[in-house]
Short mmCIF file of C-alpha atoms and ligand atoms in Angstrom, two decimals:
data_model
loop_
_atom_site.label_atom_id
_atom_site.label_comp_id
_atom_site.label_asym_id
_atom_site.label_seq_id
_atom_site.Cartn_x
_atom_site.Cartn_y
_atom_site.Cartn_z
CA MET A 17 8.37 -0.24 17.51
CA GLU A 18 9.21 -3.81 18.37
CA PHE A 19 7.02 -6.79 17.67
CA SER A 20 7.44 -10.35 18.90
CA THR A 21 5.26 -13.39 19.27
CA LYS A 22 4.61 -15.60 22.26
CA ALA A 23 3.10 -19.05 22.18
CA LEU A 24 0.13 -19.21 24.45
CA ASP A 25 -1.40 -22.52 25.37
CA LEU A 26 -4.84 -21.59 26.63
CA SER A 27 -5.43 -24.94 28.28
CA LYS A 28 -2.57 -24.21 30.66
CA ALA A 29 -3.18 -20.50 31.10
CA GLY A 30 -3.83 -19.35 34.62
CA GLN A 31 -2.33 -17.37 37.38
CA ASN A 32 1.04 -19.02 36.90
CA GLY A 33 0.97 -18.79 33.13
CA PHE A 34 1.16 -15.83 30.83
CA LEU A 35 -1.45 -13.92 32.83
CA ALA A 36 1.17 -13.45 35.53
CA SER A 37 3.51 -11.70 33.04
CA ARG A 38 4.34 -8.11 33.82
CA THR A 39 3.09 -5.77 31.12
CA ASP A 40 1.71 -2.25 30.85
CA CYS A 41 -1.44 -3.59 29.29
CA LEU A 42 -3.05 -6.87 28.42
CA VAL A 43 -5.32 -6.50 25.38
CA VAL A 44 -8.10 -9.09 25.31
CA GLY A 45 -11.01 -9.55 22.94
CA MET A 46 -14.51 -10.61 23.95
CA PHE A 47 -17.47 -11.70 21.85
CA GLU A 48 -20.93 -10.34 22.51
CA GLY A 49 -23.82 -12.28 23.98
CA GLN A 50 -22.25 -15.64 24.68
CA SER A 51 -20.29 -17.42 27.36
CA LEU A 52 -16.66 -16.41 27.69
CA SER A 53 -14.09 -18.14 25.50
CA GLY A 54 -10.40 -18.06 24.74
CA VAL A 55 -8.22 -15.55 26.55
CA ALA A 56 -11.25 -13.76 28.03
CA LYS A 57 -12.21 -16.97 29.78
CA ALA A 58 -8.68 -17.52 31.10
CA LEU A 59 -8.65 -13.95 32.38
CA ASP A 60 -11.98 -14.49 34.08
CA THR A 61 -10.65 -17.57 35.88
CA ALA A 62 -7.45 -15.84 36.96
CA THR A 63 -9.39 -12.85 38.29
CA ARG A 64 -11.97 -14.97 40.12
CA GLY A 65 -14.85 -14.09 37.82
CA LEU A 66 -14.20 -10.37 37.31
CA VAL A 67 -15.13 -10.43 33.62
CA THR A 68 -18.32 -12.35 34.31
CA ARG A 69 -19.30 -9.79 36.94
CA LEU A 70 -18.62 -6.89 34.54
CA VAL A 71 -20.86 -8.49 31.94
CA LYS A 72 -23.57 -8.97 34.59
CA LEU A 73 -23.29 -5.30 35.57
CA GLY A 74 -23.95 -4.44 31.94
CA ASP A 75 -20.94 -2.13 31.65
CA PHE A 76 -19.25 -4.19 28.98
CA GLU A 77 -21.06 -6.58 26.68
CA GLY A 78 -18.45 -7.13 24.00
CA LYS A 79 -20.26 -4.99 21.41
CA ARG A 80 -18.32 -4.26 18.24
CA GLY A 81 -16.41 -0.98 18.58
CA SER A 82 -16.66 -0.90 22.38
CA HIS A 83 -13.91 -1.26 24.97
CA LEU A 84 -13.34 -1.16 28.70
CA LEU A 85 -10.06 -0.22 30.34
CA LEU A 86 -9.40 -1.73 33.77
CA HIS A 87 -6.68 -0.86 36.26
CA GLU A 88 -5.12 -2.74 39.17
CA VAL A 89 -6.84 -6.00 38.43
CA ALA A 90 -5.97 -8.47 41.18
CA GLY A 91 -4.62 -11.88 40.28
CA ILE A 92 -2.67 -10.99 37.13
CA GLY A 93 0.65 -9.32 36.29
CA ALA A 94 -0.62 -6.60 33.95
CA THR A 95 -0.91 -2.99 35.11
CA ARG A 96 -3.94 -2.52 32.88
CA VAL A 97 -6.39 -4.74 31.08
CA LEU A 98 -8.07 -3.53 27.92
CA LEU A 99 -11.19 -5.48 27.05
CA VAL A 100 -12.13 -5.06 23.40
CA GLY A 101 -15.58 -5.84 22.02
CA LEU A 102 -15.48 -8.21 19.04
CA GLY A 103 -19.22 -8.09 18.39
CA LYS A 104 -21.32 -11.16 17.57
CA GLU A 105 -19.23 -14.21 16.85
CA ALA A 106 -21.39 -15.15 13.86
CA GLU A 107 -20.70 -11.76 12.26
CA PHE A 108 -16.98 -11.73 12.96
CA GLY A 109 -14.85 -11.40 9.82
CA ASP A 110 -11.80 -9.56 8.54
CA LYS A 111 -13.45 -6.13 8.85
CA ALA A 112 -14.45 -6.77 12.48
CA PHE A 113 -10.93 -8.05 13.16
CA ALA A 114 -9.47 -4.77 11.88
CA GLU A 115 -12.07 -2.70 13.72
CA ALA A 116 -11.20 -4.43 17.01
CA ALA A 117 -7.53 -3.58 16.53
CA ARG A 118 -8.36 0.06 15.75
CA THR A 119 -10.61 0.29 18.80
CA ALA A 120 -7.82 -1.08 20.98
CA LEU A 121 -5.30 1.37 19.52
CA ARG A 122 -7.57 4.33 20.11
CA ALA A 123 -8.07 3.29 23.75
CA LEU A 124 -4.34 2.67 24.28
CA ASN A 125 -3.59 6.09 22.85
CA GLY A 126 -5.23 7.62 25.92
CA THR A 127 -2.88 5.74 28.27
CA ARG A 128 0.83 5.69 28.90
CA ALA A 129 1.14 2.00 28.11
CA ALA A 130 4.36 1.34 26.18
CA ASN A 131 4.68 -2.44 26.44
CA VAL A 132 1.61 -4.51 25.74
CA ILE A 133 0.58 -8.12 25.38
CA TRP A 134 -1.83 -8.21 22.44
CA CYS A 135 -4.16 -11.21 22.42
CA LEU A 136 -6.33 -10.09 19.50
CA ALA A 137 -4.25 -12.00 16.94
CA GLN A 138 -4.82 -15.29 18.76
CA SER A 139 -6.35 -17.96 16.53
CA MET A 140 -9.85 -17.05 15.41
CA PRO A 141 -11.76 -19.93 13.87
CA GLN A 142 -14.57 -17.45 13.22
CA LEU A 143 -12.60 -15.68 10.51
CA PRO A 144 -13.73 -16.84 7.09
CA GLN A 145 -11.41 -19.31 5.49
CA VAL A 146 -11.13 -19.53 1.73
CA PRO A 147 -10.49 -23.21 1.02
CA ALA A 148 -9.57 -22.68 -2.63
CA GLN A 149 -6.66 -20.45 -1.66
CA GLY A 150 -5.79 -22.25 1.55
CA ALA A 151 -6.66 -20.65 4.85
CA ALA A 152 -6.99 -16.99 3.95
CA HIS A 153 -7.01 -15.77 7.50
CA ASP A 154 -4.35 -17.99 8.91
CA VAL A 155 -1.85 -16.92 11.52
CA GLN A 156 0.27 -15.18 8.89
CA TRP A 157 -2.71 -13.02 7.93
CA ARG A 158 -3.59 -12.23 11.55
CA VAL A 159 -0.02 -11.21 12.42
CA ILE A 160 0.65 -9.20 9.24
CA THR A 161 -2.72 -7.42 9.48
CA THR A 162 -2.20 -6.60 13.15
CA ILE A 163 1.26 -5.16 12.55
CA ALA A 164 -0.07 -3.13 9.60
CA LEU A 165 -2.83 -1.63 11.77
CA ILE A 166 -0.53 -0.83 14.69
CA ARG A 167 2.13 0.72 12.47
CA GLU A 168 -0.60 2.68 10.66
CA ALA A 169 -1.70 4.16 13.99
CA GLY A 170 1.93 4.92 14.82
CA TYR A 171 2.75 6.70 11.57
CA ARG A 172 3.61 10.36 12.03
CA LEU A 173 3.76 12.67 9.01
CA LEU A 174 7.35 12.88 7.81
CA GLU A 175 8.80 11.94 11.19
CA ARG A 176 12.04 11.14 9.41
CA HIS A 177 12.13 14.61 7.85
CA PRO A 178 12.34 16.96 10.84
CA GLU A 179 13.20 19.91 8.58
CA LEU A 180 9.60 19.86 7.40
CA ARG A 181 7.96 19.89 10.82
CA ARG A 182 5.92 22.85 11.91
CA ASN A 183 7.84 25.29 14.05
CA GLY A 184 4.89 26.14 16.29
CA ALA A 185 5.23 25.76 20.05
CA LYS A 186 3.21 22.58 20.33
CA ALA A 187 4.22 19.46 18.55
CA ALA A 188 2.10 18.65 15.53
CA ASP A 189 1.11 15.23 16.80
CA LYS A 190 1.23 13.43 20.08
CA PRO A 191 4.00 10.85 19.81
CA PHE A 192 2.87 7.26 19.56
CA GLY A 193 3.25 5.56 22.93
CA LEU A 194 3.58 1.87 22.04
CA ARG A 195 7.14 0.55 22.05
CA LYS A 196 6.92 -3.21 22.47
CA VAL A 197 4.07 -5.39 21.33
CA VAL A 198 3.95 -9.09 22.15
CA LEU A 199 1.42 -10.93 19.96
CA THR A 200 0.10 -14.11 21.50
CA VAL A 201 -0.49 -17.05 19.16
CA ASP A 202 -1.27 -20.74 19.54
CA ALA A 203 1.77 -22.91 20.25
CA ALA A 204 1.26 -24.81 16.98
CA GLU A 205 1.40 -21.53 15.03
CA ALA A 206 4.48 -20.08 16.70
CA LYS A 207 6.95 -20.78 13.91
CA VAL A 208 4.85 -19.33 11.10
CA ALA A 209 3.97 -16.40 13.36
CA ALA A 210 7.63 -15.49 13.88
CA GLN A 211 8.17 -15.39 10.11
CA ALA A 212 4.99 -13.37 9.74
CA VAL A 213 6.41 -10.72 12.09
CA VAL A 214 9.37 -10.28 9.73
CA ARG A 215 7.00 -10.00 6.77
CA GLY A 216 4.62 -7.68 8.56
CA MET A 217 7.47 -5.35 9.51
CA ALA A 218 8.82 -5.39 5.94
CA ILE A 219 5.40 -4.48 4.52
CA ALA A 220 4.87 -1.74 7.11
CA ASN A 221 8.33 -0.32 6.30
CA GLY A 222 7.44 -0.33 2.60
CA VAL A 223 4.12 1.38 3.29
CA GLU A 224 5.86 4.06 5.36
CA LEU A 225 8.48 4.68 2.68
CA THR A 226 5.66 5.13 0.17
CA LYS A 227 3.77 7.51 2.47
CA ASP A 228 6.87 9.59 3.18
CA LEU A 229 7.73 9.93 -0.52
CA GLY A 230 4.15 10.88 -1.32
CA ASN A 231 3.93 13.43 1.47
CA LEU A 232 7.21 15.16 0.63
CA PRO A 233 6.72 18.39 -1.31
CA SER A 234 7.84 18.45 -4.93
CA ASN A 235 10.71 20.86 -4.26
CA ILE A 236 12.32 18.09 -2.18
CA CYS A 237 10.90 14.94 -3.79
CA THR A 238 12.25 15.56 -7.30
CA PRO A 239 13.04 12.89 -9.90
CA THR A 240 16.64 13.01 -8.63
CA TYR A 241 15.40 12.44 -5.07
CA LEU A 242 13.45 9.36 -6.22
CA ALA A 243 16.58 8.08 -7.99
CA ASP A 244 18.64 8.61 -4.81
CA THR A 245 15.97 6.76 -2.83
CA ALA A 246 16.21 3.85 -5.26
CA ARG A 247 20.00 3.85 -4.88
CA GLY A 248 19.57 3.82 -1.11
CA ILE A 249 17.24 0.80 -1.27
CA ALA A 250 19.71 -0.94 -3.58
CA ARG A 251 22.56 -0.35 -1.15
CA ARG A 252 20.64 -1.42 1.95
CA PHE A 253 19.01 -4.53 0.53
CA LYS A 254 21.57 -5.51 -2.14
CA LEU A 255 19.57 -4.81 -5.30
CA LYS A 256 20.86 -3.80 -8.70
CA VAL A 257 20.06 -0.26 -9.69
CA GLU A 258 20.45 1.71 -12.89
CA VAL A 259 19.40 5.32 -13.39
CA LEU A 260 19.21 6.73 -16.91
CA GLY A 261 19.45 10.48 -17.48
CA ARG A 262 18.12 12.61 -20.33
CA LYS A 263 20.90 11.61 -22.78
CA GLN A 264 20.20 7.90 -22.33
CA ILE A 265 16.44 8.45 -22.47
CA GLU A 266 16.98 10.21 -25.79
CA ALA A 267 19.19 7.38 -27.03
CA LEU A 268 16.36 4.94 -26.26
CA LYS A 269 14.02 7.12 -28.36
CA MET A 270 11.46 7.54 -25.59
CA GLY A 271 9.69 10.31 -27.47
CA ALA A 272 6.53 10.20 -25.33
CA PHE A 273 8.40 10.44 -22.02
CA LEU A 274 10.60 13.22 -23.41
CA ALA A 275 7.52 15.19 -24.51
CA VAL A 276 6.36 15.39 -20.90
CA THR A 277 9.68 16.48 -19.39
CA LYS A 278 10.27 19.09 -22.13
CA GLY A 279 8.89 22.05 -20.20
CA ALA A 280 10.70 21.30 -16.95
CA ALA A 281 14.05 22.59 -15.70
CA GLU A 282 14.28 19.64 -13.29
CA PRO A 283 16.10 16.75 -15.03
CA PRO A 284 14.10 13.56 -15.77
CA GLN A 285 15.25 10.16 -14.54
CA PHE A 286 14.48 6.64 -15.65
CA ILE A 287 15.00 4.28 -12.71
CA VAL A 288 15.44 0.51 -12.97
CA LEU A 289 15.74 -1.51 -9.74
CA ARG A 290 16.23 -5.28 -9.81
CA TYR A 291 15.66 -7.72 -7.00
CA ASP A 292 16.81 -11.25 -7.82
CA GLY A 293 15.35 -13.50 -5.14
CA ALA A 294 14.97 -16.55 -7.37
CA GLY A 295 17.21 -18.22 -9.94
CA VAL A 296 18.35 -16.28 -13.01
CA ARG A 297 16.08 -18.38 -15.20
CA GLN A 298 12.87 -17.30 -13.51
CA ALA A 299 11.03 -14.59 -15.46
CA PRO A 300 10.57 -11.52 -13.28
CA VAL A 301 7.43 -9.66 -12.31
CA VAL A 302 7.92 -6.10 -13.52
CA LEU A 303 6.33 -3.22 -11.62
CA VAL A 304 6.07 0.12 -13.43
CA GLY A 305 5.27 3.25 -11.40
CA LYS A 306 4.20 6.69 -12.61
CA GLY A 307 6.64 9.20 -11.16
CA ILE A 308 5.32 12.68 -12.00
CA THR A 309 6.79 14.58 -9.04
CA PHE A 310 4.50 17.50 -9.85
CA ASP A 311 1.67 17.69 -12.36
CA THR A 312 0.69 21.26 -13.29
CA GLY A 313 -1.04 19.91 -16.39
CA GLY A 314 1.60 21.56 -18.59
CA ILE A 315 0.27 23.96 -21.25
CA SER A 316 -3.17 22.40 -20.64
CA LEU A 317 -2.77 23.95 -17.20
CA LYS A 318 -4.82 22.66 -14.27
CA PRO A 319 -6.98 25.05 -12.22
CA GLY A 320 -5.19 26.50 -9.20
CA GLU A 321 -7.45 25.21 -6.46
CA GLY A 322 -6.05 22.12 -4.81
CA MET A 323 -3.16 21.95 -7.25
CA ASP A 324 -0.78 21.31 -4.33
CA GLU A 325 -2.16 17.76 -4.29
CA MET A 326 -0.44 17.09 -7.59
CA LYS A 327 2.75 16.53 -5.59
CA TYR A 328 1.17 13.11 -5.02
CA ASP A 329 1.34 12.32 -8.73
CA MET A 330 4.40 10.15 -8.06
CA CYS A 331 2.57 7.79 -5.70
CA GLY A 332 2.70 5.00 -8.29
CA ALA A 333 6.49 5.29 -8.30
CA ALA A 334 6.56 5.49 -4.50
CA SER A 335 4.42 2.36 -4.13
CA VAL A 336 6.63 0.44 -6.54
CA LEU A 337 9.69 1.44 -4.47
CA GLY A 338 7.88 0.53 -1.23
CA THR A 339 6.85 -2.84 -2.64
CA ILE A 340 10.25 -3.87 -4.00
CA GLN A 341 11.85 -2.81 -0.71
CA ALA A 342 9.33 -4.93 1.24
CA VAL A 343 9.94 -7.92 -1.00
CA ALA A 344 13.71 -7.56 -0.61
CA GLU A 345 13.51 -7.05 3.14
CA MET A 346 11.50 -10.25 3.57
CA GLY A 347 13.80 -12.11 1.19
CA LEU A 348 11.03 -13.42 -1.05
CA LYS A 349 12.06 -16.14 -3.51
CA LEU A 350 10.99 -14.23 -6.59
CA ASN A 351 12.53 -11.92 -9.18
CA VAL A 352 11.08 -8.42 -9.29
CA VAL A 353 12.02 -5.42 -11.43
CA ALA A 354 10.83 -1.90 -10.65
CA ILE A 355 10.77 0.60 -13.51
CA ILE A 356 10.10 4.26 -12.78
CA PRO A 357 9.90 6.98 -15.40
CA THR A 358 9.99 10.23 -13.42
CA CYS A 359 9.84 13.92 -14.29
CA GLU A 360 7.83 17.08 -13.72
CA ASN A 361 4.95 18.18 -15.96
CA MET A 362 5.48 21.94 -16.36
CA PRO A 363 4.30 24.70 -18.69
CA SER A 364 7.06 26.83 -20.21
CA GLY A 365 8.41 28.18 -23.46
CA THR A 366 9.92 24.79 -24.16
CA ALA A 367 6.89 22.72 -23.16
CA THR A 368 4.97 20.39 -25.44
CA LYS A 369 1.86 22.06 -26.90
CA PRO A 370 -1.60 20.60 -27.62
CA GLY A 371 -1.58 19.11 -31.10
CA ASP A 372 2.10 18.17 -31.02
CA VAL A 373 2.83 14.74 -32.46
CA VAL A 374 5.56 12.53 -30.98
CA THR A 375 6.94 9.07 -31.66
CA SER A 376 7.00 6.69 -28.73
CA MET A 377 9.77 4.16 -28.12
CA SER A 378 7.48 1.50 -29.63
CA GLY A 379 7.42 3.43 -32.93
CA GLN A 380 3.72 4.29 -32.56
CA THR A 381 2.96 7.98 -32.99
CA ILE A 382 0.85 10.00 -30.56
CA GLU A 383 -1.03 13.25 -31.03
CA ILE A 384 -0.85 15.03 -27.68
CA LEU A 385 -4.24 16.74 -27.57
CA ASN A 386 -4.01 17.48 -23.85
CA THR A 387 -0.68 17.87 -22.08
CA ASP A 388 -2.42 17.05 -18.78
CA ALA A 389 -2.84 13.44 -19.92
CA GLU A 390 0.89 12.99 -19.27
CA GLY A 391 0.93 9.87 -17.10
CA ARG A 392 0.13 7.56 -20.00
CA LEU A 393 2.89 9.24 -22.04
CA ILE A 394 5.66 8.47 -19.58
CA LEU A 395 4.22 5.02 -18.85
CA CYS A 396 3.91 3.88 -22.47
CA ASP A 397 7.67 4.17 -23.02
CA ALA A 398 8.40 2.45 -19.72
CA LEU A 399 6.04 -0.37 -20.75
CA THR A 400 7.94 -0.79 -24.03
CA TYR A 401 11.23 -0.79 -22.12
CA ALA A 402 9.82 -3.55 -19.87
CA GLU A 403 9.78 -5.97 -22.84
CA ARG A 404 13.51 -6.55 -22.50
CA PHE A 405 13.03 -8.37 -19.19
CA LYS A 406 10.80 -11.02 -20.81
CA PRO A 407 8.48 -10.60 -17.84
CA ALA A 408 6.17 -13.22 -16.36
CA ALA A 409 3.80 -10.31 -15.74
CA VAL A 410 3.87 -6.52 -15.77
CA VAL A 411 1.80 -4.41 -13.38
CA ASP A 412 1.81 -0.64 -13.78
CA VAL A 413 0.68 1.62 -10.96
CA ALA A 414 -0.41 5.20 -11.55
CA THR A 415 -2.42 8.12 -10.23
CA LEU A 416 -3.67 8.21 -13.79
CA THR A 417 -7.14 9.74 -14.03
CA GLY A 418 -9.54 11.93 -12.12
CA ALA A 419 -12.21 9.89 -13.91
CA CYS A 420 -11.21 6.83 -11.86
CA ILE A 421 -12.13 8.76 -8.70
CA ILE A 422 -15.52 9.57 -10.23
CA ALA A 423 -16.04 5.90 -11.09
CA LEU A 424 -14.84 4.22 -7.88
CA GLY A 425 -14.33 6.90 -5.23
CA HIS A 426 -11.62 6.40 -2.66
CA HIS A 427 -12.19 2.80 -1.59
CA ASN A 428 -11.18 0.68 -4.54
CA THR A 429 -8.23 0.95 -6.87
CA GLY A 430 -9.22 0.63 -10.54
CA LEU A 431 -7.87 -2.64 -11.91
CA TYR A 432 -7.48 -3.41 -15.60
CA ALA A 433 -6.14 -6.61 -17.10
CA ARG A 434 -6.67 -8.62 -20.25
CA SER A 435 -6.20 -11.96 -18.55
CA ASP A 436 -8.70 -13.14 -15.95
CA ALA A 437 -5.99 -15.10 -14.14
CA LEU A 438 -3.82 -12.06 -13.47
CA ALA A 439 -6.85 -9.92 -12.60
CA ASP A 440 -8.08 -12.53 -10.11
CA GLN A 441 -4.67 -12.82 -8.46
CA LEU A 442 -4.59 -9.06 -7.88
CA LEU A 443 -8.22 -8.86 -6.74
CA GLN A 444 -7.66 -11.71 -4.30
CA ALA A 445 -4.45 -10.12 -2.98
CA GLY A 446 -6.36 -6.88 -2.50
CA ARG A 447 -9.14 -8.52 -0.51
CA LYS A 448 -6.67 -10.38 1.66
CA SER A 449 -4.59 -7.30 2.46
CA LEU A 450 -7.67 -5.09 2.98
CA ASP A 451 -6.32 -2.96 0.11
CA THR A 452 -9.00 -3.70 -2.44
CA ALA A 453 -9.36 -3.15 -6.17
CA TRP A 454 -12.33 -3.35 -8.53
CA ARG A 455 -12.00 -4.68 -12.04
CA MET A 456 -12.83 -2.31 -14.90
CA PRO A 457 -13.46 -3.09 -18.60
CA LEU A 458 -10.87 -3.00 -21.38
CA ASP A 459 -13.13 -3.84 -24.34
CA ASP A 460 -11.88 -2.98 -27.83
CA GLU A 461 -14.94 -0.76 -28.40
CA TYR A 462 -13.39 1.91 -26.18
CA GLN A 463 -10.28 2.04 -28.37
CA GLU A 464 -12.20 4.02 -30.98
CA GLN A 465 -12.24 7.06 -28.69
CA LEU A 466 -8.45 7.33 -29.11
CA LYS A 467 -8.59 7.82 -32.89
CA SER A 468 -6.49 10.64 -34.31
CA ASN A 469 -6.36 12.19 -37.78
CA PHE A 470 -2.68 13.00 -37.36
CA ALA A 471 -1.09 10.05 -35.55
CA ASP A 472 -1.62 6.40 -34.61
CA MET A 473 -3.57 7.58 -31.58
CA ALA A 474 -4.56 10.60 -29.52
CA ASN A 475 -3.54 10.78 -25.89
CA ILE A 476 -7.11 11.49 -24.71
CA GLY A 477 -10.42 9.79 -25.39
CA GLY A 478 -12.91 12.45 -24.36
CA ARG A 479 -15.03 12.60 -21.22
CA PRO A 480 -16.90 9.28 -21.32
CA ALA A 481 -15.08 6.46 -19.48
CA GLY A 482 -11.92 8.52 -18.96
CA SER A 483 -10.25 5.95 -16.76
CA VAL A 484 -11.02 3.17 -19.26
CA THR A 485 -9.66 5.01 -22.29
CA ALA A 486 -6.47 5.82 -20.37
CA ALA A 487 -6.05 2.09 -19.70
CA CYS A 488 -6.85 1.34 -23.35
CA PHE A 489 -4.07 3.73 -24.37
CA LEU A 490 -1.58 1.80 -22.20
CA ALA A 491 -2.87 -1.52 -23.52
CA ARG A 492 -1.51 -0.61 -26.96
CA PHE A 493 2.02 -0.87 -25.57
CA THR A 494 1.66 -4.15 -23.71
CA ASP A 495 0.94 -6.87 -26.26
CA LYS A 496 4.23 -8.69 -25.60
CA TYR A 497 3.36 -9.85 -22.07
CA ASP A 498 0.70 -10.48 -19.44
CA TRP A 499 -0.23 -7.04 -18.15
CA ALA A 500 -2.34 -5.33 -15.50
CA HIS A 501 -2.87 -1.65 -14.75
CA LEU A 502 -3.79 -0.14 -11.37
CA ASP A 503 -5.32 3.35 -11.39
CA ILE A 504 -4.70 4.57 -7.83
CA ALA A 505 -5.88 8.19 -8.28
CA GLY A 506 -8.58 7.66 -5.66
CA THR A 507 -6.71 5.45 -3.22
CA ALA A 508 -3.11 6.75 -3.01
CA TRP A 509 -3.87 9.73 -0.81
CA LYS A 510 -6.54 11.36 1.31
CA SER A 511 -7.69 14.97 0.93
CA GLY A 512 -9.19 17.25 3.57
CA ALA A 513 -8.28 17.34 7.25
CA ALA A 514 -6.52 13.97 7.09
CA LYS A 515 -4.57 14.96 3.97
CA GLY A 516 -1.74 12.54 3.36
CA ALA A 517 -0.50 9.56 1.40
CA THR A 518 -2.05 6.19 2.28
CA GLY A 519 0.76 3.85 1.22
CA ARG A 520 -1.66 1.99 -1.05
CA PRO A 521 -1.35 -0.28 -3.02
CA VAL A 522 1.81 -1.61 -1.30
CA PRO A 523 -0.18 -4.11 0.81
CA MET A 524 -1.97 -5.48 -2.26
CA LEU A 525 1.15 -5.69 -4.40
CA THR A 526 3.25 -7.30 -1.68
CA GLN A 527 0.51 -9.87 -1.02
CA PHE A 528 0.29 -10.53 -4.77
CA LEU A 529 4.05 -11.17 -4.91
CA MET A 530 4.02 -13.29 -1.74
CA ASP A 531 1.28 -15.43 -3.30
CA ARG A 532 3.28 -15.79 -6.52
CA ALA A 533 6.40 -16.77 -4.61
CA GLY A 534 4.31 -19.57 -3.03
N1 BES B 7 -2.52 13.11 -12.32
C1 BES B 7 -3.72 13.33 -13.03
C2 BES B 7 -4.85 12.45 -12.55
C3 BES B 7 -5.43 12.83 -11.20
C4 BES B 7 -6.32 13.88 -11.10
C5 BES B 7 -5.13 12.10 -10.10
C6 BES B 7 -6.86 14.21 -9.88
C7 BES B 7 -5.68 12.42 -8.87
C8 BES B 7 -6.54 13.49 -8.76
C9 BES B 7 -3.51 13.05 -14.51
O1 BES B 7 -2.25 13.33 -15.00
C10 BES B 7 -4.46 13.91 -15.24
O2 BES B 7 -4.33 15.08 -15.19
N2 BES B 7 -5.42 13.29 -15.91
C11 BES B 7 -6.41 14.01 -16.63
C12 BES B 7 -6.62 13.31 -17.94
C13 BES B 7 -7.48 14.06 -18.89
C14 BES B 7 -6.77 15.31 -19.37
C15 BES B 7 -7.80 13.17 -20.05
C16 BES B 7 -7.67 14.01 -15.79
O3 BES B 7 -7.97 13.00 -15.15
O4 BES B 7 -8.34 15.03 -15.76
MN1 MN B 8 -2.06 15.33 -15.64
ZN1 ZN B 9 -0.72 13.28 -13.69
#
């Protein structure tokens, strides 16, 4: 899919202006219950009052979620016009903006339109601005958000992996029809908008990489496959990559990570990807992603029902790869390191057993009371390894606990951080990218639940506050730097009929890094 921007000066728009351009469809927004404004008004003038007459007829009032598709409209160059209801101007915000785009995409899906002129990203003074952070919904936001929504609609499950497609007679999904999208913007915004297209594409590519990796079955997406993916990103975008195998992991004394991989035949990998976008002296942001390519629970075996979904237990790793690729593709002036401990969690004659005690890379000992609490075990050694980068901040991302889904459901990622500043940056980035998180507590009181009679700590804290105690476990390995933890168990994939990876939290993380790059 191709995206471009076109400066549109509404004061000059008319029959000889952009409305005369040939296109399969002109997509125009209209507010409810007020006189026409913006592009809708220009369209009305060019069509000798057609829009006004439609409103009078009562067939289209601009209600939120509504649309009207028109054909063969005289006086303009477009084959079709899609009017999209924006709802009441006073109630128009980022959610309504996204809903309008989704409504338009659903309507376009029923047509054969391939090339469209999209006027819904045109400047919208109605969108809330956040003065403290600068204009939150500036042209960059409108363009990036629009591209994200269009690419989301265009995503087809594992399109790049035809070997996995169903062999049935009919194709699994109707192919996405849009090929070329021209986003109109104000003339004064044109330059920023063009850069925003590059960024929007980079983010969408990162999100799609993350979705594809998540959706791949575990017999294909192995730790070795993740390592090869990292090498591929490094080659394409000129990053440094290092992959450590079992021998090197042993040499580093990552006893917690090794305890998890012990039962698996599939070799573990420890992936380090470096993007140096700023000077060598700038401390990097380190992203750590949980890469359990399949979580059976180990000897503390999970129940069989729905266990297939544990192929998604590497979505933290996938999102870290998607984010660093996006950052590299957009050429952000920032240093970022991605660290991915990856292995399978399997039961076998060589697997770790409940009650086993291991020594982590940090020297702290852990009593493994439940082998299904394996994410924190591979992450704690990766968090210790992260110290060597003298990071400005470390953010780990993990499908860590079922308890996080109980606490927050599928809308918000669980966010943990000691420092308010780092927490606020991530929360703000989440709100801006419509990929939200909710802050959870990290109080010392919870640490008591991790007490062990046989080691420095147990790897589980009992049923109460399961997501919190998992974060508290990780906190014990992060005292050398500013740290945040994202529990994405509820947000990384969808179950049921729409089963599939969501690509979250790539939008939040990329926004966070864009904000830090300034
Ligand atoms: N990968 C799971 C967490 C998970 C469960 C994510 C369901 C998404 C859906 C993790 O490794 C796990 O098994 N956690 C246990 C921890 C418990 C044993 C303390 C859990 O949440 O049940
Ligand atoms: Mn588990
Ligand atoms: Zn797991």
